[in-house]
Amino acid sequence: MDISATARPMQGPVVAAQEWRRVAFVHWRVPAERVAPLLPRGVVPDIEDGSAWVGLIAFELGDARVGPFTLGARWGSFTEVNVRLYGVDEQGRRGVVFRSLEASSLPAVLAARGLFSLPYIWARTAQRPRPGGWEYTSRRVRPAFSKPGPGFRLAVTVDSTRTVDDEVSLFLTARWALFQGRLGRTQWLPNEHEPWVLHPAEMTFLRDDLLAAAGLPGIADGPPDSVLFSPGVNAKFGRGEWLDLNTG
């Protein structure tokens, strides 16, 4: 399926809703064979400009809700940091594949793991403004007296006077579904939100243990191939469906 800046309207009930605010997208090119073993069954690497891509994404997740809008449990706002890949299934549907998601809300972590099997991990996360941009931090929570868990610190500067709208930025951000392995099967969950407004950004600092912890060591040893920033969007997720892994 072609990549579109606009989501197709979802069918069926909304199962979760979130605000994504002050989003930093940092990406590296990688060979497809590097990420193929890390994708769930029935999903292969999605390629753009001759490469697969690894993303390190940091933002504020606001007003997180699970369930219908009027009845769903609300988990508040918190900083999230995720490591993600990009895949496509046999039907040509494109989606994100999360390798890890750091979040400081323990109820949200438990709900996301229990309801959707998403690899959320409890961490002390935060963000703060800095001159010309934003800084994001995370440190996984470990039992007392154990070694510190994997950590993360990212600083970006943003050129808010310009916007980015090209094939690579569209490929990396216009993702209208996620794929998630669960009990030997693979689930496809659609999402919908307004088109991204993207600004060019520069990574001015990165200290990262999360890529290596997600099975991708060495990725951040070189400079990123894309750095973008968005003020944010309001997102909602649909029920989705299971991939038929017995065909083909």
JSON list of C-alpha atoms in Angstrom, two decimals:
[
{"chain": "A", "resi": 1, "resn": "MET", "atom": "CA", "xyz": [0.00, 0.00, 0.00]},
{"chain": "A", "resi": 2, "resn": "ASP", "atom": "CA", "xyz": [1.19, 3.52, -0.75]},
{"chain": "A", "resi": 3, "resn": "ILE", "atom": "CA", "xyz": [2.23, 5.70, 2.16]},
{"chain": "A", "resi": 4, "resn": "SER", "atom": "CA", "xyz": [-0.19, 8.55, 2.83]},
{"chain": "A", "resi": 5, "resn": "ALA", "atom": "CA", "xyz": [0.10, 11.57, 5.10]},
{"chain": "A", "resi": 6, "resn": "THR", "atom": "CA", "xyz": [-3.57, 11.07, 5.97]},
{"chain": "A", "resi": 7, "resn": "ALA", "atom": "CA", "xyz": [-4.93, 8.05, 7.81]},
{"chain": "A", "resi": 8, "resn": "ARG", "atom": "CA", "xyz": [-7.73, 5.95, 6.45]},
{"chain": "A", "resi": 9, "resn": "PRO", "atom": "CA", "xyz": [-10.80, 6.16, 8.71]},
{"chain": "A", "resi": 10, "resn": "MET", "atom": "CA", "xyz": [-10.78, 3.31, 11.20]},
{"chain": "A", "resi": 11, "resn": "GLN", "atom": "CA", "xyz": [-13.56, 0.75, 11.28]},
{"chain": "A", "resi": 12, "resn": "GLY", "atom": "CA", "xyz": [-15.04, -0.47, 14.56]},
{"chain": "A", "resi": 13, "resn": "PRO", "atom": "CA", "xyz": [-14.60, 0.68, 18.14]},
{"chain": "A", "resi": 14, "resn": "VAL", "atom": "CA", "xyz": [-11.75, 2.75, 19.56]},
{"chain": "A", "resi": 15, "resn": "VAL", "atom": "CA", "xyz": [-9.73, 0.70, 22.06]},
{"chain": "A", "resi": 16, "resn": "ALA", "atom": "CA", "xyz": [-7.26, 3.38, 23.18]},
{"chain": "A", "resi": 17, "resn": "ALA", "atom": "CA", "xyz": [-6.54, 7.10, 22.73]},
{"chain": "A", "resi": 18, "resn": "GLN", "atom": "CA", "xyz": [-3.50, 9.25, 23.47]},
{"chain": "A", "resi": 19, "resn": "GLU", "atom": "CA", "xyz": [-2.03, 12.69, 22.93]},
{"chain": "A", "resi": 20, "resn": "TRP", "atom": "CA", "xyz": [1.51, 12.72, 21.54]},
{"chain": "A", "resi": 21, "resn": "ARG", "atom": "CA", "xyz": [3.25, 16.02, 22.34]},
{"chain": "A", "resi": 22, "resn": "ARG", "atom": "CA", "xyz": [6.72, 17.46, 21.57]},
{"chain": "A", "resi": 23, "resn": "VAL", "atom": "CA", "xyz": [7.86, 14.44, 19.60]},
{"chain": "A", "resi": 24, "resn": "ALA", "atom": "CA", "xyz": [11.52, 13.92, 18.68]},
{"chain": "A", "resi": 25, "resn": "PHE", "atom": "CA", "xyz": [12.14, 11.38, 15.91]},
{"chain": "A", "resi": 26, "resn": "VAL", "atom": "CA", "xyz": [15.74, 10.14, 15.59]},
{"chain": "A", "resi": 27, "resn": "HIS", "atom": "CA", "xyz": [16.45, 7.50, 12.92]},
{"chain": "A", "resi": 28, "resn": "TRP", "atom": "CA", "xyz": [19.31, 5.47, 11.52]},
{"chain": "A", "resi": 29, "resn": "ARG", "atom": "CA", "xyz": [19.53, 3.46, 8.31]},
{"chain": "A", "resi": 30, "resn": "VAL", "atom": "CA", "xyz": [20.31, -0.24, 8.71]},
{"chain": "A", "resi": 31, "resn": "PRO", "atom": "CA", "xyz": [20.52, -3.24, 6.37]},
{"chain": "A", "resi": 32, "resn": "ALA", "atom": "CA", "xyz": [17.22, -5.12, 6.16]},
{"chain": "A", "resi": 33, "resn": "GLU", "atom": "CA", "xyz": [18.87, -8.36, 7.32]},
{"chain": "A", "resi": 34, "resn": "ARG", "atom": "CA", "xyz": [19.82, -6.62, 10.57]},
{"chain": "A", "resi": 35, "resn": "VAL", "atom": "CA", "xyz": [16.21, -6.11, 11.64]},
{"chain": "A", "resi": 36, "resn": "ALA", "atom": "CA", "xyz": [14.39, -9.00, 9.91]},
{"chain": "A", "resi": 37, "resn": "PRO", "atom": "CA", "xyz": [14.93, -11.46, 12.83]},
{"chain": "A", "resi": 38, "resn": "LEU", "atom": "CA", "xyz": [13.44, -8.92, 15.26]},
{"chain": "A", "resi": 39, "resn": "LEU", "atom": "CA", "xyz": [10.05, -8.65, 13.52]},
{"chain": "A", "resi": 40, "resn": "PRO", "atom": "CA", "xyz": [6.97, -10.72, 14.45]},
{"chain": "A", "resi": 41, "resn": "ARG", "atom": "CA", "xyz": [5.79, -13.60, 12.29]},
{"chain": "A", "resi": 42, "resn": "GLY", "atom": "CA", "xyz": [4.25, -12.59, 8.97]},
{"chain": "A", "resi": 43, "resn": "VAL", "atom": "CA", "xyz": [6.05, -9.21, 8.91]},
{"chain": "A", "resi": 44, "resn": "VAL", "atom": "CA", "xyz": [9.13, -8.31, 6.85]},
{"chain": "A", "resi": 45, "resn": "PRO", "atom": "CA", "xyz": [11.27, -5.15, 6.88]},
{"chain": "A", "resi": 46, "resn": "ASP", "atom": "CA", "xyz": [9.75, -2.13, 5.18]},
{"chain": "A", "resi": 47, "resn": "ILE", "atom": "CA", "xyz": [12.32, -0.45, 2.94]},
{"chain": "A", "resi": 48, "resn": "GLU", "atom": "CA", "xyz": [12.72, 3.21, 2.02]},
{"chain": "A", "resi": 49, "resn": "ASP", "atom": "CA", "xyz": [15.52, 4.61, -0.12]},
{"chain": "A", "resi": 50, "resn": "GLY", "atom": "CA", "xyz": [17.27, 1.24, -0.12]},
{"chain": "A", "resi": 51, "resn": "SER", "atom": "CA", "xyz": [17.37, 0.81, 3.68]},
{"chain": "A", "resi": 52, "resn": "ALA", "atom": "CA", "xyz": [15.47, -0.46, 6.65]},
{"chain": "A", "resi": 53, "resn": "TRP", "atom": "CA", "xyz": [15.30, 2.04, 9.51]},
{"chain": "A", "resi": 54, "resn": "VAL", "atom": "CA", "xyz": [15.62, 2.02, 13.31]},
{"chain": "A", "resi": 55, "resn": "GLY", "atom": "CA", "xyz": [13.86, 4.75, 15.26]},
{"chain": "A", "resi": 56, "resn": "LEU", "atom": "CA", "xyz": [14.48, 6.18, 18.72]},
{"chain": "A", "resi": 57, "resn": "ILE", "atom": "CA", "xyz": [11.43, 8.30, 19.56]},
{"chain": "A", "resi": 58, "resn": "ALA", "atom": "CA", "xyz": [10.85, 10.49, 22.65]},
{"chain": "A", "resi": 59, "resn": "PHE", "atom": "CA", "xyz": [7.76, 12.53, 23.54]},
{"chain": "A", "resi": 60, "resn": "GLU", "atom": "CA", "xyz": [5.13, 13.38, 26.11]},
{"chain": "A", "resi": 61, "resn": "LEU", "atom": "CA", "xyz": [2.20, 10.97, 26.05]},
{"chain": "A", "resi": 62, "resn": "GLY", "atom": "CA", "xyz": [-0.80, 12.89, 27.36]},
{"chain": "A", "resi": 63, "resn": "ASP", "atom": "CA", "xyz": [-4.27, 11.89, 28.55]},
{"chain": "A", "resi": 64, "resn": "ALA", "atom": "CA", "xyz": [-3.65, 8.18, 27.93]},
{"chain": "A", "resi": 65, "resn": "ARG", "atom": "CA", "xyz": [-6.94, 6.30, 27.82]},
{"chain": "A", "resi": 66, "resn": "VAL", "atom": "CA", "xyz": [-7.79, 2.63, 27.36]},
{"chain": "A", "resi": 67, "resn": "GLY", "atom": "CA", "xyz": [-11.31, 1.70, 26.26]},
{"chain": "A", "resi": 68, "resn": "PRO", "atom": "CA", "xyz": [-14.16, 3.81, 24.82]},
{"chain": "A", "resi": 69, "resn": "PHE", "atom": "CA", "xyz": [-13.76, 7.56, 25.20]},
{"chain": "A", "resi": 70, "resn": "THR", "atom": "CA", "xyz": [-16.47, 7.96, 27.84]},
{"chain": "A", "resi": 71, "resn": "LEU", "atom": "CA", "xyz": [-15.73, 4.83, 29.86]},
{"chain": "A", "resi": 72, "resn": "GLY", "atom": "CA", "xyz": [-12.04, 4.12, 29.42]},
{"chain": "A", "resi": 73, "resn": "ALA", "atom": "CA", "xyz": [-9.53, 4.16, 32.24]},
{"chain": "A", "resi": 74, "resn": "ARG", "atom": "CA", "xyz": [-7.26, 7.22, 32.16]},
{"chain": "A", "resi": 75, "resn": "TRP", "atom": "CA", "xyz": [-3.57, 7.01, 33.02]},
{"chain": "A", "resi": 76, "resn": "GLY", "atom": "CA", "xyz": [-2.59, 10.68, 32.87]},
{"chain": "A", "resi": 77, "resn": "SER", "atom": "CA", "xyz": [0.48, 12.11, 31.14]},
{"chain": "A", "resi": 78, "resn": "PHE", "atom": "CA", "xyz": [4.09, 10.94, 31.12]},
{"chain": "A", "resi": 79, "resn": "THR", "atom": "CA", "xyz": [7.23, 10.93, 28.98]},
{"chain": "A", "resi": 80, "resn": "GLU", "atom": "CA", "xyz": [7.68, 7.92, 26.72]},
{"chain": "A", "resi": 81, "resn": "VAL", "atom": "CA", "xyz": [10.79, 6.74, 24.88]},
{"chain": "A", "resi": 82, "resn": "ASN", "atom": "CA", "xyz": [10.48, 3.93, 22.37]},
{"chain": "A", "resi": 83, "resn": "VAL", "atom": "CA", "xyz": [12.71, 1.92, 20.05]},
{"chain": "A", "resi": 84, "resn": "ARG", "atom": "CA", "xyz": [10.88, 0.97, 16.88]},
{"chain": "A", "resi": 85, "resn": "LEU", "atom": "CA", "xyz": [11.24, -0.74, 13.53]},
{"chain": "A", "resi": 86, "resn": "TYR", "atom": "CA", "xyz": [9.10, -0.67, 10.40]},
{"chain": "A", "resi": 87, "resn": "GLY", "atom": "CA", "xyz": [7.43, -3.68, 8.82]},
{"chain": "A", "resi": 88, "resn": "VAL", "atom": "CA", "xyz": [4.96, -4.70, 6.13]},
{"chain": "A", "resi": 89, "resn": "ASP", "atom": "CA", "xyz": [2.71, -7.76, 5.95]},
{"chain": "A", "resi": 90, "resn": "GLU", "atom": "CA", "xyz": [1.60, -9.94, 3.02]},
{"chain": "A", "resi": 91, "resn": "GLN", "atom": "CA", "xyz": [-1.33, -7.61, 2.35]},
{"chain": "A", "resi": 92, "resn": "GLY", "atom": "CA", "xyz": [1.04, -4.66, 1.94]},
{"chain": "A", "resi": 93, "resn": "ARG", "atom": "CA", "xyz": [-0.06, -3.04, 5.18]},
{"chain": "A", "resi": 94, "resn": "ARG", "atom": "CA", "xyz": [2.69, -0.98, 6.77]},
{"chain": "A", "resi": 95, "resn": "GLY", "atom": "CA", "xyz": [3.16, -0.58, 10.49]},
{"chain": "A", "resi": 96, "resn": "VAL", "atom": "CA", "xyz": [5.45, 0.10, 13.43]},
{"chain": "A", "resi": 97, "resn": "VAL", "atom": "CA", "xyz": [7.06, -2.74, 15.36]},
{"chain": "A", "resi": 98, "resn": "PHE", "atom": "CA", "xyz": [8.04, -1.70, 18.88]},
{"chain": "A", "resi": 99, "resn": "ARG", "atom": "CA", "xyz": [11.12, -3.27, 20.44]},
{"chain": "A", "resi": 100, "resn": "SER", "atom": "CA", "xyz": [10.68, -1.39, 23.74]},
{"chain": "A", "resi": 101, "resn": "LEU", "atom": "CA", "xyz": [8.68, 1.45, 25.25]},
{"chain": "A", "resi": 102, "resn": "GLU", "atom": "CA", "xyz": [9.85, 3.25, 28.41]},
{"chain": "A", "resi": 103, "resn": "ALA", "atom": "CA", "xyz": [7.17, 4.96, 30.52]},
{"chain": "A", "resi": 104, "resn": "SER", "atom": "CA", "xyz": [6.97, 6.35, 34.05]},
{"chain": "A", "resi": 105, "resn": "SER", "atom": "CA", "xyz": [3.31, 5.41, 34.63]},
{"chain": "A", "resi": 106, "resn": "LEU", "atom": "CA", "xyz": [3.24, 1.93, 36.16]},
{"chain": "A", "resi": 107, "resn": "PRO", "atom": "CA", "xyz": [-0.55, 1.52, 35.63]},
{"chain": "A", "resi": 108, "resn": "ALA", "atom": "CA", "xyz": [-0.13, 2.38, 31.95]},
{"chain": "A", "resi": 109, "resn": "VAL", "atom": "CA", "xyz": [2.77, -0.06, 31.64]},
{"chain": "A", "resi": 110, "resn": "LEU", "atom": "CA", "xyz": [0.77, -2.88, 33.21]},
{"chain": "A", "resi": 111, "resn": "ALA", "atom": "CA", "xyz": [-2.33, -2.11, 31.13]},
{"chain": "A", "resi": 112, "resn": "ALA", "atom": "CA", "xyz": [-0.44, -1.97, 27.82]},
{"chain": "A", "resi": 113, "resn": "ARG", "atom": "CA", "xyz": [1.41, -5.20, 28.55]},
{"chain": "A", "resi": 114, "resn": "GLY", "atom": "CA", "xyz": [-1.70, -7.02, 29.74]},
{"chain": "A", "resi": 115, "resn": "LEU", "atom": "CA", "xyz": [-4.15, -5.84, 27.08]},
{"chain": "A", "resi": 116, "resn": "PHE", "atom": "CA", "xyz": [-1.92, -5.59, 24.00]},
{"chain": "A", "resi": 117, "resn": "SER", "atom": "CA", "xyz": [1.32, -7.42, 24.90]},
{"chain": "A", "resi": 118, "resn": "LEU", "atom": "CA", "xyz": [3.26, -4.27, 24.05]},
{"chain": "A", "resi": 119, "resn": "PRO", "atom": "CA", "xyz": [6.81, -4.32, 25.49]},
{"chain": "A", "resi": 120, "resn": "TYR", "atom": "CA", "xyz": [6.32, -1.40, 27.88]},
{"chain": "A", "resi": 121, "resn": "ILE", "atom": "CA", "xyz": [8.92, -1.08, 30.63]},
{"chain": "A", "resi": 122, "resn": "TRP", "atom": "CA", "xyz": [8.63, 0.94, 33.83]},
{"chain": "A", "resi": 123, "resn": "ALA", "atom": "CA", "xyz": [11.20, 3.73, 33.91]},
{"chain": "A", "resi": 124, "resn": "ARG", "atom": "CA", "xyz": [11.84, 7.13, 35.40]},
{"chain": "A", "resi": 125, "resn": "THR", "atom": "CA", "xyz": [11.26, 9.36, 32.41]},
{"chain": "A", "resi": 126, "resn": "ALA", "atom": "CA", "xyz": [11.20, 13.13, 32.02]},
{"chain": "A", "resi": 127, "resn": "GLN", "atom": "CA", "xyz": [11.59, 15.97, 29.56]},
{"chain": "A", "resi": 128, "resn": "ARG", "atom": "CA", "xyz": [12.36, 19.65, 29.81]},
{"chain": "A", "resi": 129, "resn": "PRO", "atom": "CA", "xyz": [12.77, 22.62, 27.47]},
{"chain": "A", "resi": 130, "resn": "ARG", "atom": "CA", "xyz": [16.23, 23.83, 26.63]},
{"chain": "A", "resi": 131, "resn": "PRO", "atom": "CA", "xyz": [17.36, 26.77, 24.47]},
{"chain": "A", "resi": 132, "resn": "GLY", "atom": "CA", "xyz": [16.03, 26.13, 20.99]},
{"chain": "A", "resi": 133, "resn": "GLY", "atom": "CA", "xyz": [14.73, 22.65, 21.70]},
{"chain": "A", "resi": 134, "resn": "TRP", "atom": "CA", "xyz": [14.03, 19.85, 24.18]},
{"chain": "A", "resi": 135, "resn": "GLU", "atom": "CA", "xyz": [15.77, 17.30, 26.36]},
{"chain": "A", "resi": 136, "resn": "TYR", "atom": "CA", "xyz": [14.43, 13.83, 27.23]},
{"chain": "A", "resi": 137, "resn": "THR", "atom": "CA", "xyz": [15.72, 11.36, 29.84]},
{"chain": "A", "resi": 138, "resn": "SER", "atom": "CA", "xyz": [14.90, 7.85, 30.99]},
{"chain": "A", "resi": 139, "resn": "ARG", "atom": "CA", "xyz": [16.26, 5.25, 33.41]},
{"chain": "A", "resi": 140, "resn": "ARG", "atom": "CA", "xyz": [14.62, 1.85, 33.87]},
{"chain": "A", "resi": 141, "resn": "VAL", "atom": "CA", "xyz": [13.41, 1.06, 37.38]},
{"chain": "A", "resi": 142, "resn": "ARG", "atom": "CA", "xyz": [15.29, -1.81, 38.98]},
{"chain": "A", "resi": 143, "resn": "PRO", "atom": "CA", "xyz": [14.96, -3.41, 42.44]},
{"chain": "A", "resi": 144, "resn": "ALA", "atom": "CA", "xyz": [16.80, -1.67, 45.25]},
{"chain": "A", "resi": 145, "resn": "PHE", "atom": "CA", "xyz": [20.54, -2.34, 45.45]},
{"chain": "A", "resi": 146, "resn": "SER", "atom": "CA", "xyz": [20.71, -3.79, 41.93]},
{"chain": "A", "resi": 147, "resn": "LYS", "atom": "CA", "xyz": [22.73, -2.27, 39.10]},
{"chain": "A", "resi": 148, "resn": "PRO", "atom": "CA", "xyz": [21.12, 0.72, 37.37]},
{"chain": "A", "resi": 149, "resn": "GLY", "atom": "CA", "xyz": [18.91, -0.20, 34.44]},
{"chain": "A", "resi": 150, "resn": "PRO", "atom": "CA", "xyz": [19.47, 0.94, 30.87]},
{"chain": "A", "resi": 151, "resn": "GLY", "atom": "CA", "xyz": [19.32, 4.71, 30.53]},
{"chain": "A", "resi": 152, "resn": "PHE", "atom": "CA", "xyz": [18.80, 7.37, 27.91]},
{"chain": "A", "resi": 153, "resn": "ARG", "atom": "CA", "xyz": [19.37, 11.08, 27.44]},
{"chain": "A", "resi": 154, "resn": "LEU", "atom": "CA", "xyz": [18.61, 12.96, 24.23]},
{"chain": "A", "resi": 155, "resn": "ALA", "atom": "CA", "xyz": [18.83, 16.66, 23.42]},
{"chain": "A", "resi": 156, "resn": "VAL", "atom": "CA", "xyz": [17.60, 18.21, 20.18]},
{"chain": "A", "resi": 157, "resn": "THR", "atom": "CA", "xyz": [17.42, 21.69, 18.74]},
{"chain": "A", "resi": 158, "resn": "VAL", "atom": "CA", "xyz": [14.49, 22.52, 16.47]},
{"chain": "A", "resi": 159, "resn": "ASP", "atom": "CA", "xyz": [14.14, 24.85, 13.51]},
{"chain": "A", "resi": 160, "resn": "SER", "atom": "CA", "xyz": [10.49, 25.80, 13.99]},
{"chain": "A", "resi": 161, "resn": "THR", "atom": "CA", "xyz": [10.65, 28.28, 11.10]},
{"chain": "A", "resi": 162, "resn": "ARG", "atom": "CA", "xyz": [10.74, 25.47, 8.51]},
{"chain": "A", "resi": 163, "resn": "THR", "atom": "CA", "xyz": [8.79, 22.29, 7.88]},
{"chain": "A", "resi": 164, "resn": "VAL", "atom": "CA", "xyz": [9.80, 18.98, 6.30]},
{"chain": "A", "resi": 165, "resn": "ASP", "atom": "CA", "xyz": [7.62, 17.13, 3.82]},
{"chain": "A", "resi": 166, "resn": "ASP", "atom": "CA", "xyz": [9.56, 14.58, 1.76]},
{"chain": "A", "resi": 167, "resn": "GLU", "atom": "CA", "xyz": [9.42, 10.86, 1.04]},
{"chain": "A", "resi": 168, "resn": "VAL", "atom": "CA", "xyz": [11.73, 9.81, 3.87]},
{"chain": "A", "resi": 169, "resn": "SER", "atom": "CA", "xyz": [9.98, 11.89, 6.56]},
{"chain": "A", "resi": 170, "resn": "LEU", "atom": "CA", "xyz": [6.62, 10.58, 5.36]},
{"chain": "A", "resi": 171, "resn": "PHE", "atom": "CA", "xyz": [7.87, 6.99, 5.48]},
{"chain": "A", "resi": 172, "resn": "LEU", "atom": "CA", "xyz": [9.20, 7.40, 9.02]},
{"chain": "A", "resi": 173, "resn": "THR", "atom": "CA", "xyz": [6.19, 9.15, 10.56]},
{"chain": "A", "resi": 174, "resn": "ALA", "atom": "CA", "xyz": [3.01, 8.37, 8.56]},
{"chain": "A", "resi": 175, "resn": "ARG", "atom": "CA", "xyz": [2.42, 5.00, 10.20]},
{"chain": "A", "resi": 176, "resn": "TRP", "atom": "CA", "xyz": [-1.21, 4.02, 10.52]},
{"chain": "A", "resi": 177, "resn": "ALA", "atom": "CA", "xyz": [-0.83, 0.71, 12.32]},
{"chain": "A", "resi": 178, "resn": "LEU", "atom": "CA", "xyz": [1.38, -1.36, 14.57]},
{"chain": "A", "resi": 179, "resn": "PHE", "atom": "CA", "xyz": [2.26, -5.04, 14.49]},
{"chain": "A", "resi": 180, "resn": "GLN", "atom": "CA", "xyz": [2.65, -6.94, 17.76]},
{"chain": "A", "resi": 181, "resn": "GLY", "atom": "CA", "xyz": [3.50, -10.59, 18.37]},
{"chain": "A", "resi": 182, "resn": "ARG", "atom": "CA", "xyz": [1.35, -12.31, 20.96]},
{"chain": "A", "resi": 183, "resn": "LEU", "atom": "CA", "xyz": [1.31, -16.00, 21.95]},
{"chain": "A", "resi": 184, "resn": "GLY", "atom": "CA", "xyz": [2.84, -17.09, 18.66]},
{"chain": "A", "resi": 185, "resn": "ARG", "atom": "CA", "xyz": [0.49, -14.96, 16.59]},
{"chain": "A", "resi": 186, "resn": "THR", "atom": "CA", "xyz": [0.76, -11.45, 15.15]},
{"chain": "A", "resi": 187, "resn": "GLN", "atom": "CA", "xyz": [-1.81, -8.73, 15.69]},
{"chain": "A", "resi": 188, "resn": "TRP", "atom": "CA", "xyz": [-2.35, -5.70, 13.45]},
{"chain": "A", "resi": 189, "resn": "LEU", "atom": "CA", "xyz": [-3.74, -2.64, 15.27]},
{"chain": "A", "resi": 190, "resn": "PRO", "atom": "CA", "xyz": [-4.72, 0.45, 13.23]},
{"chain": "A", "resi": 191, "resn": "ASN", "atom": "CA", "xyz": [-4.38, 4.03, 14.43]},
{"chain": "A", "resi": 192, "resn": "GLU", "atom": "CA", "xyz": [-5.62, 7.39, 13.25]},
{"chain": "A", "resi": 193, "resn": "HIS", "atom": "CA", "xyz": [-4.58, 11.00, 13.85]},
{"chain": "A", "resi": 194, "resn": "GLU", "atom": "CA", "xyz": [-4.24, 14.27, 12.00]},
{"chain": "A", "resi": 195, "resn": "PRO", "atom": "CA", "xyz": [-1.23, 14.65, 9.64]},
{"chain": "A", "resi": 196, "resn": "TRP", "atom": "CA", "xyz": [2.08, 15.39, 11.31]},
{"chain": "A", "resi": 197, "resn": "VAL", "atom": "CA", "xyz": [3.59, 18.86, 11.19]},
{"chain": "A", "resi": 198, "resn": "LEU", "atom": "CA", "xyz": [7.33, 18.14, 11.05]},
{"chain": "A", "resi": 199, "resn": "HIS", "atom": "CA", "xyz": [10.25, 20.50, 11.64]},
{"chain": "A", "resi": 200, "resn": "PRO", "atom": "CA", "xyz": [13.91, 19.82, 10.88]},
{"chain": "A", "resi": 201, "resn": "ALA", "atom": "CA", "xyz": [15.93, 19.18, 14.02]},
{"chain": "A", "resi": 202, "resn": "GLU", "atom": "CA", "xyz": [19.49, 18.45, 15.10]},
{"chain": "A", "resi": 203, "resn": "MET", "atom": "CA", "xyz": [20.60, 15.97, 17.73]},
{"chain": "A", "resi": 204, "resn": "THR", "atom": "CA", "xyz": [23.01, 17.82, 20.00]},
{"chain": "A", "resi": 205, "resn": "PHE", "atom": "CA", "xyz": [23.47, 15.09, 22.61]},
{"chain": "A", "resi": 206, "resn": "LEU", "atom": "CA", "xyz": [22.72, 11.37, 22.93]},
{"chain": "A", "resi": 207, "resn": "ARG", "atom": "CA", "xyz": [23.64, 8.88, 25.61]},
{"chain": "A", "resi": 208, "resn": "ASP", "atom": "CA", "xyz": [21.70, 5.69, 24.95]},
{"chain": "A", "resi": 209, "resn": "ASP", "atom": "CA", "xyz": [21.52, 2.16, 26.32]},
{"chain": "A", "resi": 210, "resn": "LEU", "atom": "CA", "xyz": [18.03, 1.40, 24.95]},
{"chain": "A", "resi": 211, "resn": "LEU", "atom": "CA", "xyz": [18.98, 0.43, 21.39]},
{"chain": "A", "resi": 212, "resn": "ALA", "atom": "CA", "xyz": [21.45, -2.18, 22.62]},
{"chain": "A", "resi": 213, "resn": "ALA", "atom": "CA", "xyz": [18.94, -3.47, 25.18]},
{"chain": "A", "resi": 214, "resn": "ALA", "atom": "CA", "xyz": [16.44, -3.87, 22.32]},
{"chain": "A", "resi": 215, "resn": "GLY", "atom": "CA", "xyz": [18.82, -6.10, 20.36]},
{"chain": "A", "resi": 216, "resn": "LEU", "atom": "CA", "xyz": [20.35, -3.33, 18.24]},
{"chain": "A", "resi": 217, "resn": "PRO", "atom": "CA", "xyz": [23.85, -2.66, 19.59]},
{"chain": "A", "resi": 218, "resn": "GLY", "atom": "CA", "xyz": [26.10, -0.21, 17.81]},
{"chain": "A", "resi": 219, "resn": "ILE", "atom": "CA", "xyz": [23.32, 1.64, 15.99]},
{"chain": "A", "resi": 220, "resn": "ALA", "atom": "CA", "xyz": [23.94, 4.93, 17.80]},
{"chain": "A", "resi": 221, "resn": "ASP", "atom": "CA", "xyz": [27.71, 4.81, 17.34]},
{"chain": "A", "resi": 222, "resn": "GLY", "atom": "CA", "xyz": [27.29, 6.90, 14.19]},
{"chain": "A", "resi": 223, "resn": "PRO", "atom": "CA", "xyz": [25.29, 10.05, 13.56]},
{"chain": "A", "resi": 224, "resn": "PRO", "atom": "CA", "xyz": [21.57, 9.67, 12.80]},
{"chain": "A", "resi": 225, "resn": "ASP", "atom": "CA", "xyz": [20.34, 9.80, 9.22]},
{"chain": "A", "resi": 226, "resn": "SER", "atom": "CA", "xyz": [17.17, 11.72, 10.09]},
{"chain": "A", "resi": 227, "resn": "VAL", "atom": "CA", "xyz": [16.17, 13.98, 13.00]},
{"chain": "A", "resi": 228, "resn": "LEU", "atom": "CA", "xyz": [12.68, 15.48, 13.07]},
{"chain": "A", "resi": 229, "resn": "PHE", "atom": "CA", "xyz": [10.46, 17.21, 15.61]},
{"chain": "A", "resi": 230, "resn": "SER", "atom": "CA", "xyz": [6.69, 17.67, 15.80]},
{"chain": "A", "resi": 231, "resn": "PRO", "atom": "CA", "xyz": [4.48, 19.66, 18.18]},
{"chain": "A", "resi": 232, "resn": "GLY", "atom": "CA", "xyz": [2.27, 16.57, 18.25]},
{"chain": "A", "resi": 233, "resn": "VAL", "atom": "CA", "xyz": [-1.03, 14.94, 17.32]},
{"chain": "A", "resi": 234, "resn": "ASN", "atom": "CA", "xyz": [-4.08, 13.33, 18.96]},
{"chain": "A", "resi": 235, "resn": "ALA", "atom": "CA", "xyz": [-4.13, 9.60, 18.25]},
{"chain": "A", "resi": 236, "resn": "LYS", "atom": "CA", "xyz": [-6.63, 6.78, 18.63]},
{"chain": "A", "resi": 237, "resn": "PHE", "atom": "CA", "xyz": [-6.31, 3.04, 18.08]},
{"chain": "A", "resi": 238, "resn": "GLY", "atom": "CA", "xyz": [-8.78, 0.50, 16.72]},
{"chain": "A", "resi": 239, "resn": "ARG", "atom": "CA", "xyz": [-9.37, -3.14, 17.59]},
{"chain": "A", "resi": 240, "resn": "GLY", "atom": "CA", "xyz": [-7.50, -4.53, 14.57]},
{"chain": "A", "resi": 241, "resn": "GLU", "atom": "CA", "xyz": [-7.19, -8.16, 13.57]},
{"chain": "A", "resi": 242, "resn": "TRP", "atom": "CA", "xyz": [-4.88, -11.15, 13.60]},
{"chain": "A", "resi": 243, "resn": "LEU", "atom": "CA", "xyz": [-2.63, -11.97, 10.66]},
{"chain": "A", "resi": 244, "resn": "ASP", "atom": "CA", "xyz": [-3.39, -15.25, 8.87]},
{"chain": "A", "resi": 245, "resn": "LEU", "atom": "CA", "xyz": [-0.03, -17.00, 9.22]},
{"chain": "A", "resi": 246, "resn": "ASN", "atom": "CA", "xyz": [-1.18, -20.29, 7.70]},
{"chain": "A", "resi": 247, "resn": "THR", "atom": "CA", "xyz": [-1.28, -19.03, 4.11]},
{"chain": "A", "resi": 248, "resn": "GLY", "atom": "CA", "xyz": [1.50, -18.52, 1.61]}
]
